[in-house]
């Protein structure tokens, strides 16, 4: 056999396949929120598949109030410099310029996130023109497919970020999965009508029905705070887990991070989970979702 | 005879490899059961094995912790086919130049991680591969490249850097054949081994 050559000029970047493919490589992994270089180091050592760089973890954003924006690019660059795993960054919903700045800084994926204060009441970012892939939150199938139509390469449940209460992540994942199961029993014209009802593109509704799952990778996020929470979301057929405040809001972030990674690997093995959940220290205190007023909830932002 | 295949499932795009192997077997009229391997005891039963893409640091540490590393070594030592893609290539290499990766040293190559850059530099290319008649639609995601090649045979290069190699029962690529519906490399890796003696047929 002889080797053959391909030149760099023939390469195509930022295609759907390349963007969705990046998300596929994260499957079965844990993506951890970090605000600085030190936290990024702890996250990578704990076994994170990627880190999400942001200015403050959602629980602190909740406490602090005010306008939540993207992180300082200097801090993002420091995190990129620190770790060898992918680094993601959060931009405000509809804030095309924050997203472009994050892309120029070199982040591997952009989270157009309801955790930050939305910059646009009516529109999300047109994500198709970016080379960087995007992840977006969703509470139901309509939201998920609208984001995919806009160019999202990955969907995560919105959950209720910064609460440490997994209730809403479960609710959103069940809602999305339930809708996909409903689609399975529908005829072509019923799916067309359903697409109009949930305000989603018919083509994506058909694709979802045929695949029996979302056409992109589907992670859990929003309120996951313990190894058991992470295992629960894997049980609900999520492809992987985002953990926000749950790691660095815990008593021992390194131990909690490692335990959550191990729990995702062993989500279907109760004996192992019992060992993993033992002696990880206290989890974040959190706020129960039922105690929050509608104004305090982040999940209604950007539908 | 029914074939038993394994896809190491500690992290990454496992399901994509499972489906590719099922498609290849279907086309060849072979019945197959494909196992997602998370614990010891399964690999010794497998005729062929795939080591998927994902995060090489995560896969490496979990592989050793889950006790799968020695079984993968024995699988290759017995001459049974192994197909390793992207992070899989890094894990089976002799040296990836990173302390966080405990290489299995099954393939006589050294690799550079993220050799083509970050995600914004990731790409698709129509790649000429030795052993295939037509170019292959190759998807590179934060891909490694091979720096030095010892006993392995280079099958393809990008910009002069090796991105696909073969050595005995192992075929390894820096890109992701499992992300496309083109299964020719799965076929080559798992069913047309370099040495006829190690064929699972």
XYZ file of C-alpha atoms in Angstrom:
504
model
C 0.000 0.000 0.000
C 1.145 3.520 -0.705
C 0.014 6.634 1.090
C -2.000 9.260 -0.711
C -2.205 12.969 0.008
C -4.931 15.531 0.679
C -4.060 19.233 0.754
C -5.314 21.843 3.214
C -7.061 23.851 0.448
C -9.669 21.137 -0.019
C -10.964 21.353 3.563
C -14.476 22.518 4.507
C -14.931 24.077 7.964
C -18.045 24.877 10.027
C -20.329 22.445 8.171
C -23.339 20.918 9.948
C -21.522 17.591 10.074
C -18.452 19.155 11.719
C -20.575 21.136 14.202
C -22.920 18.298 15.146
C -19.963 15.908 15.172
C -18.293 17.996 17.884
C -21.389 17.588 20.063
C -21.417 13.826 19.383
C -17.897 13.565 20.841
C -19.181 14.960 24.166
C -21.688 12.125 24.644
C -21.497 10.196 27.886
C -19.545 13.061 29.415
C -19.903 15.813 31.999
C -19.447 19.489 31.073
C -18.662 21.676 34.079
C -19.198 25.407 34.660
C -15.991 27.226 35.632
C -15.269 30.896 36.246
C -11.473 30.893 36.293
C -8.282 29.002 35.504
C -8.106 27.275 38.906
C -11.613 25.871 38.600
C -10.898 24.769 35.014
C -7.894 22.782 36.254
C -9.980 21.066 38.939
C -12.716 20.261 36.395
C -10.302 18.724 33.893
C -8.598 16.686 36.621
C -12.008 15.469 37.816
C -12.687 14.031 34.342
C -14.849 16.702 32.649
C -15.160 16.265 28.841
C -15.338 20.064 28.472
C -15.668 23.180 30.585
C -18.152 26.043 30.245
C -16.533 29.393 30.947
C -18.715 32.071 32.460
C -18.449 35.113 34.688
C -20.318 33.640 37.664
C -22.075 30.312 38.228
C -25.883 30.492 37.941
C -26.479 30.261 41.715
C -24.299 33.367 42.200
C -26.004 35.159 39.290
C -29.320 34.490 41.043
C -28.090 35.882 44.368
C -26.361 38.883 42.838
C -29.115 40.002 40.430
C -28.421 42.720 37.848
C -27.489 42.126 34.203
C -25.628 38.892 33.500
C -23.334 39.095 30.454
C -20.691 36.995 28.735
C -17.390 36.532 30.576
C -14.380 38.803 29.996
C -12.542 37.383 26.949
C -9.279 37.583 28.935
C -10.711 35.126 31.480
C -11.976 32.861 28.709
C -8.539 32.946 27.044
C -6.896 31.995 30.349
C -9.169 28.998 30.707
C -8.441 27.979 27.094
C -4.756 28.211 27.902
C -5.099 26.100 31.051
C -6.854 22.955 29.797
C -6.569 20.588 26.837
C -10.274 19.649 26.806
C -12.760 21.824 24.848
C -13.784 25.186 26.318
C -17.290 26.546 25.801
C -18.597 30.037 26.498
C -22.013 31.526 27.270
C -23.518 34.355 25.206
C -26.783 36.178 25.897
C -29.829 35.081 23.889
C -29.908 37.116 20.655
C -26.503 38.721 21.297
C -24.772 38.037 17.984
C -21.778 40.190 18.934
C -21.050 38.399 22.208
C -21.167 35.151 20.233
C -18.765 36.518 17.603
C -16.385 37.715 20.317
C -16.441 34.289 21.971
C -15.828 32.625 18.600
C -12.900 34.967 17.916
C -11.514 34.189 21.390
C -11.381 30.541 20.329
C -14.156 28.818 22.260
C -15.097 25.404 20.880
C -18.849 25.795 21.415
C -21.148 28.705 22.291
C -24.060 28.318 24.722
C -26.810 30.813 23.826
C -28.056 30.777 27.355
C -31.139 31.856 29.305
C -28.914 31.985 32.390
C -27.609 35.327 31.077
C -29.915 38.325 30.600
C -31.476 38.086 27.116
C -30.300 40.776 24.667
C -33.233 40.314 22.283
C -36.900 39.773 23.236
C -37.941 38.312 19.887
C -35.032 36.645 18.142
C -32.307 34.162 18.868
C -28.897 34.386 17.178
C -28.828 33.145 13.575
C -26.355 30.398 14.346
C -25.969 29.055 10.806
C -23.367 31.631 9.783
C -20.967 30.710 12.603
C -18.052 28.307 12.330
C -18.392 27.510 16.046
C -21.187 25.095 16.988
C -23.955 26.247 19.372
C -25.849 24.595 22.203
C -29.257 25.988 23.235
C -31.724 25.244 26.017
C -35.242 23.908 25.456
C -38.264 23.000 27.585
C -40.233 21.161 24.915
C -39.952 19.745 21.405
C -41.096 22.966 19.708
C -38.339 25.015 21.379
C -35.753 22.340 20.625
C -36.601 22.128 16.919
C -36.777 25.930 16.520
C -33.248 26.166 17.928
C -32.025 23.382 15.615
C -33.609 25.208 12.659
C -31.638 28.323 13.699
C -28.469 26.216 13.572
C -27.993 24.748 17.057
C -25.780 21.627 16.956
C -26.768 20.466 20.439
C -29.812 20.827 22.704
C -29.858 20.791 26.486
C -32.819 20.906 28.821
C -33.213 24.341 30.366
C -34.137 22.978 33.759
C -33.987 25.736 36.342
C -30.359 26.834 36.546
C -28.703 27.754 39.814
C -31.298 26.054 42.012
C -29.735 22.660 42.638
C -33.257 21.281 42.118
C -33.336 18.667 39.337
C -37.140 18.792 39.098
C -37.350 21.056 36.034
C -34.610 19.266 34.061
C -36.589 16.041 34.541
C -39.797 17.814 33.523
C -38.261 19.228 30.323
C -36.601 15.962 29.315
C -39.835 14.024 29.903
C -41.757 16.610 27.881
C -39.355 16.348 24.908
C -39.204 12.532 25.006
C -42.970 12.253 25.458
C -43.594 14.387 22.373
C -41.189 12.234 20.324
C -43.050 9.084 21.436
C -46.356 10.702 20.420
C -44.919 11.457 16.970
C -44.151 7.782 16.441
C -47.842 6.922 16.265
C -48.803 9.735 13.863
C -49.434 9.683 10.122
C -47.613 12.093 7.788
C -50.462 14.642 7.787
C -50.888 14.414 11.568
C -47.195 15.228 11.946
C -47.633 18.213 9.603
C -50.485 19.499 11.774
C -48.465 18.807 14.932
C -45.551 20.811 13.501
C -47.860 23.822 13.065
C -49.208 23.361 16.577
C -45.785 23.336 18.252
C -44.472 26.019 15.852
C -41.630 23.865 14.582
C -40.425 23.273 10.997
C -42.290 20.283 9.509
C -39.109 18.875 7.981
C -37.456 18.624 11.413
C -40.616 17.105 12.915
C -40.525 14.342 10.279
C -36.792 13.810 10.795
C -37.284 13.527 14.578
C -40.160 11.070 14.116
C -38.086 8.868 11.819
C -35.037 8.904 14.100
C -37.087 8.455 17.276
C -34.903 11.097 18.943
C -33.783 14.702 18.479
C -31.633 15.031 15.336
C -28.804 16.490 17.470
C -27.180 15.486 20.753
C -29.450 16.069 23.786
C -27.822 16.889 27.155
C -29.367 17.600 30.544
C -28.824 20.921 32.317
C -30.347 23.110 34.984
C -30.366 22.037 38.628
C -28.188 18.915 38.525
C -26.306 18.927 41.843
C -25.383 15.368 42.877
C -24.133 12.075 41.380
C -27.659 10.687 41.808
C -29.138 13.641 39.877
C -26.700 13.038 37.016
C -27.546 9.319 36.939
C -31.251 10.182 36.952
C -30.875 12.329 33.832
C -28.967 9.511 32.066
C -31.834 7.193 33.060
C -34.121 9.659 31.255
C -32.065 9.045 28.088
C -29.993 12.214 28.063
C -26.729 11.928 26.102
C -24.678 13.636 28.815
C -24.745 16.231 31.579
C -24.020 19.906 32.181
C -23.312 20.769 35.797
C -23.388 24.439 36.701
C -23.301 25.524 40.319
C -23.403 21.922 41.570
C -19.629 21.399 41.505
C -18.112 24.620 42.768
C -21.087 25.240 45.057
C -20.338 21.931 46.770
C -18.244 21.488 49.895
C -15.542 19.539 48.031
C -15.629 20.422 44.297
C -12.947 17.915 43.247
C -14.699 14.995 44.980
C -18.130 16.076 43.728
C -16.830 16.511 40.160
C -15.213 13.073 40.094
C -18.293 11.461 41.620
C -20.609 13.017 39.038
C -18.330 11.815 36.195
C -18.303 8.307 37.674
C -22.084 8.401 38.171
C -22.628 9.189 34.480
C -20.391 6.239 33.544
C -22.238 3.885 35.894
C -25.752 5.338 35.842
C -27.365 1.912 35.419
C -25.478 0.159 38.259
C -27.036 0.913 41.706
C -24.268 -0.897 43.626
C -21.579 1.269 42.002
C -23.720 4.395 42.414
C -23.969 3.697 46.152
C -20.155 3.624 46.398
C -19.818 6.708 44.216
C -22.341 8.744 46.233
C -20.605 7.891 49.527
C -18.492 10.558 51.256
C -18.534 13.205 48.519
C -19.274 15.958 51.026
C -22.250 18.302 51.118
C -23.882 19.336 47.850
C -24.882 22.933 47.116
C -27.709 24.191 49.321
C -29.974 25.315 46.502
C -33.548 26.539 46.198
C -36.551 24.309 45.567
C -38.250 25.109 42.278
C -41.709 25.243 43.886
C -40.566 28.122 46.106
C -39.573 30.337 43.162
C -41.917 32.971 41.775
C -42.325 33.137 37.988
C -40.150 36.275 37.876
C -37.328 34.378 39.557
C -37.364 31.599 36.959
C -34.871 31.732 34.102
C -36.440 29.031 31.941
C -39.108 31.286 30.384
C -36.433 33.380 28.663
C -36.118 32.881 24.889
C -38.748 30.457 23.649
C -21.492 -18.297 12.476
C -22.746 -15.234 14.262
C -20.238 -12.492 14.955
C -19.713 -10.819 18.322
C -18.563 -7.205 18.162
C -17.716 -4.779 20.947
C -17.658 -0.991 21.071
C -15.802 0.377 24.080
C -18.446 2.589 25.687
C -16.783 4.657 28.385
C -17.478 7.971 26.618
C -17.887 9.391 23.090
C -19.758 8.474 19.918
C -20.442 4.828 20.778
C -23.872 4.464 19.158
C -22.497 5.657 15.788
C -19.933 2.825 15.752
C -22.584 0.305 16.791
C -24.789 1.318 13.862
C -21.880 1.294 11.385
C -20.911 -2.259 12.425
C -24.550 -3.395 12.149
C -24.830 -1.884 8.642
C -21.610 -3.573 7.473
C -22.736 -6.959 8.810
C -26.160 -6.531 7.277
C -24.570 -5.825 3.884
C -22.310 -8.858 4.209
C -25.214 -11.062 5.267
C -23.609 -11.755 8.669
C -25.648 -11.923 11.832
C -23.999 -9.898 14.587
C -24.532 -8.915 18.169
C -22.833 -5.656 19.077
C -22.045 -5.033 22.750
C -21.448 -1.638 24.328
C -18.534 -2.498 26.598
C -18.488 -0.818 30.022
C -17.118 -3.561 32.231
C -14.527 -6.350 32.125
C -15.483 -9.777 30.821
C -17.081 -8.753 27.522
C -14.032 -8.023 25.346
C -12.690 -11.627 25.594
C -15.950 -12.719 23.892
C -15.584 -10.218 21.034
C -14.336 -11.138 17.557
C -13.884 -7.485 16.592
C -13.607 -4.313 18.655
C -14.009 -0.560 18.067
C -12.572 2.216 20.217
C -14.615 5.345 19.485
C -13.987 9.063 19.364
C -14.568 11.349 22.326
C -12.321 13.123 24.821
C -9.056 11.204 24.979
C -8.227 12.300 28.552
C -11.635 11.153 29.815
C -11.580 7.893 27.837
C -8.030 7.069 28.927
C -8.640 7.517 32.652
C -11.982 5.685 32.625
C -10.590 2.818 30.553
C -7.900 2.116 33.114
C -10.251 2.600 36.044
C -12.861 0.258 34.566
C -10.219 -2.452 34.063
C -10.645 -2.611 30.278
C -7.087 -1.679 29.280
C -5.592 -5.155 29.769
C -8.471 -6.806 27.900
C -7.929 -4.510 24.907
C -4.219 -5.444 24.972
C -5.082 -9.159 24.988
C -7.605 -8.669 22.176
C -4.910 -7.165 19.940
C -2.244 -9.663 21.045
C -4.506 -12.499 19.894
C -4.686 -10.876 16.435
C -8.348 -9.907 16.537
C -9.243 -6.684 14.653
C -9.434 -3.330 16.442
C -10.683 -0.126 14.804
C -9.684 3.033 16.708
C -10.917 6.485 15.686
C -9.647 9.902 16.829
C -9.487 9.660 20.638
C -9.201 5.901 20.083
C -6.051 6.479 18.005
C -4.598 8.642 20.789
C -5.334 5.984 23.415
C -3.716 3.100 21.454
C -0.659 5.135 20.379
C 2.807 4.757 21.884
C 2.978 8.390 22.983
C 0.518 11.301 22.883
C 2.830 13.764 24.618
C 0.438 14.355 27.530
C 0.818 13.119 31.122
C -2.940 12.854 31.528
C -3.085 10.088 28.934
C -1.935 6.596 29.828
C -1.335 5.217 26.319
C -1.908 1.528 25.599
C 1.146 1.513 23.277
C -0.419 -0.979 20.878
C 0.358 1.059 17.774
C 3.903 2.052 16.940
C 3.180 5.743 16.325
C 3.433 8.981 18.276
C 0.586 11.472 17.953
C 0.012 15.164 18.493
C -3.380 15.979 20.040
C -5.457 18.763 18.441
C -2.831 18.920 15.684
C -5.077 20.892 13.318
C -6.265 23.368 15.973
C -9.430 23.980 17.972
C -13.043 23.298 16.941
C -13.145 26.335 14.619
C -10.358 24.632 12.609
C -12.194 21.282 12.452
C -13.036 20.227 8.900
C -14.430 17.815 6.363
C -12.282 16.649 3.482
C -12.527 14.211 0.652
C -9.642 11.953 1.563
C -7.697 9.503 -0.594
C -7.109 6.356 1.447
C -4.846 3.512 0.356
C -6.965 0.397 -0.077
C -10.125 2.312 -1.085
C -10.980 2.926 -4.751
C -12.832 6.205 -4.217
C -12.022 9.105 -1.832
C -13.473 8.866 1.691
C -15.653 11.652 3.250
C -13.511 12.259 6.329
C -14.685 14.376 9.293
C -11.928 15.760 11.530
C -13.038 17.096 14.951
C -10.239 18.751 16.983
C -8.307 15.936 15.418
C -4.891 14.537 16.252
C -2.228 13.829 13.646
C 0.487 11.225 13.626
C 3.994 12.554 14.174
C 6.259 9.561 13.829
C 5.456 6.203 12.288
C 7.416 3.144 13.355
C 6.196 -0.233 12.161
C 2.778 1.039 11.060
C 1.759 1.587 7.421
C 0.411 5.021 6.493
C -2.906 4.888 4.576
C -3.704 8.596 4.225
C -2.259 12.037 4.911
C -3.527 15.617 5.234
C -1.041 18.379 4.483
C 1.704 15.774 4.594
C 0.723 14.473 8.055
C -0.404 10.859 8.463
C -4.062 10.561 9.539
C -4.774 6.866 8.938
C -2.498 3.930 9.712
C -2.579 0.186 9.925
C -0.433 -2.197 11.925
C -1.315 -5.877 12.230
C -4.894 -6.187 13.507
C -5.207 -2.440 14.248
C -6.525 0.206 11.884
C -6.590 3.717 13.338
C -7.791 7.045 11.947
C -7.494 10.631 13.184
C -10.957 11.274 11.702
C -14.453 9.845 12.294
C -15.747 7.339 9.708
C -18.585 6.563 12.148
C -20.084 10.048 11.617
C -20.896 9.375 7.966
C -22.986 6.647 6.331
C -19.886 5.473 4.424
C -18.837 2.213 6.085
C -15.888 1.235 3.875
C -13.303 1.851 6.596
C -15.251 -0.181 9.161
C -15.327 -2.933 6.569
C -11.597 -2.643 5.895
C -10.677 -2.444 9.585
C -12.878 -5.182 10.982
C -13.381 -7.613 8.097
C -10.364 -7.292 5.835
C -7.403 -7.447 8.230
C -3.868 -7.105 6.975
C -3.045 -10.698 7.909
C -5.471 -13.324 6.700
C -4.804 -15.426 9.816
C -6.537 -12.872 12.039
C -9.718 -12.709 9.945
C -12.897 -13.279 11.975
C -14.555 -14.851 8.907
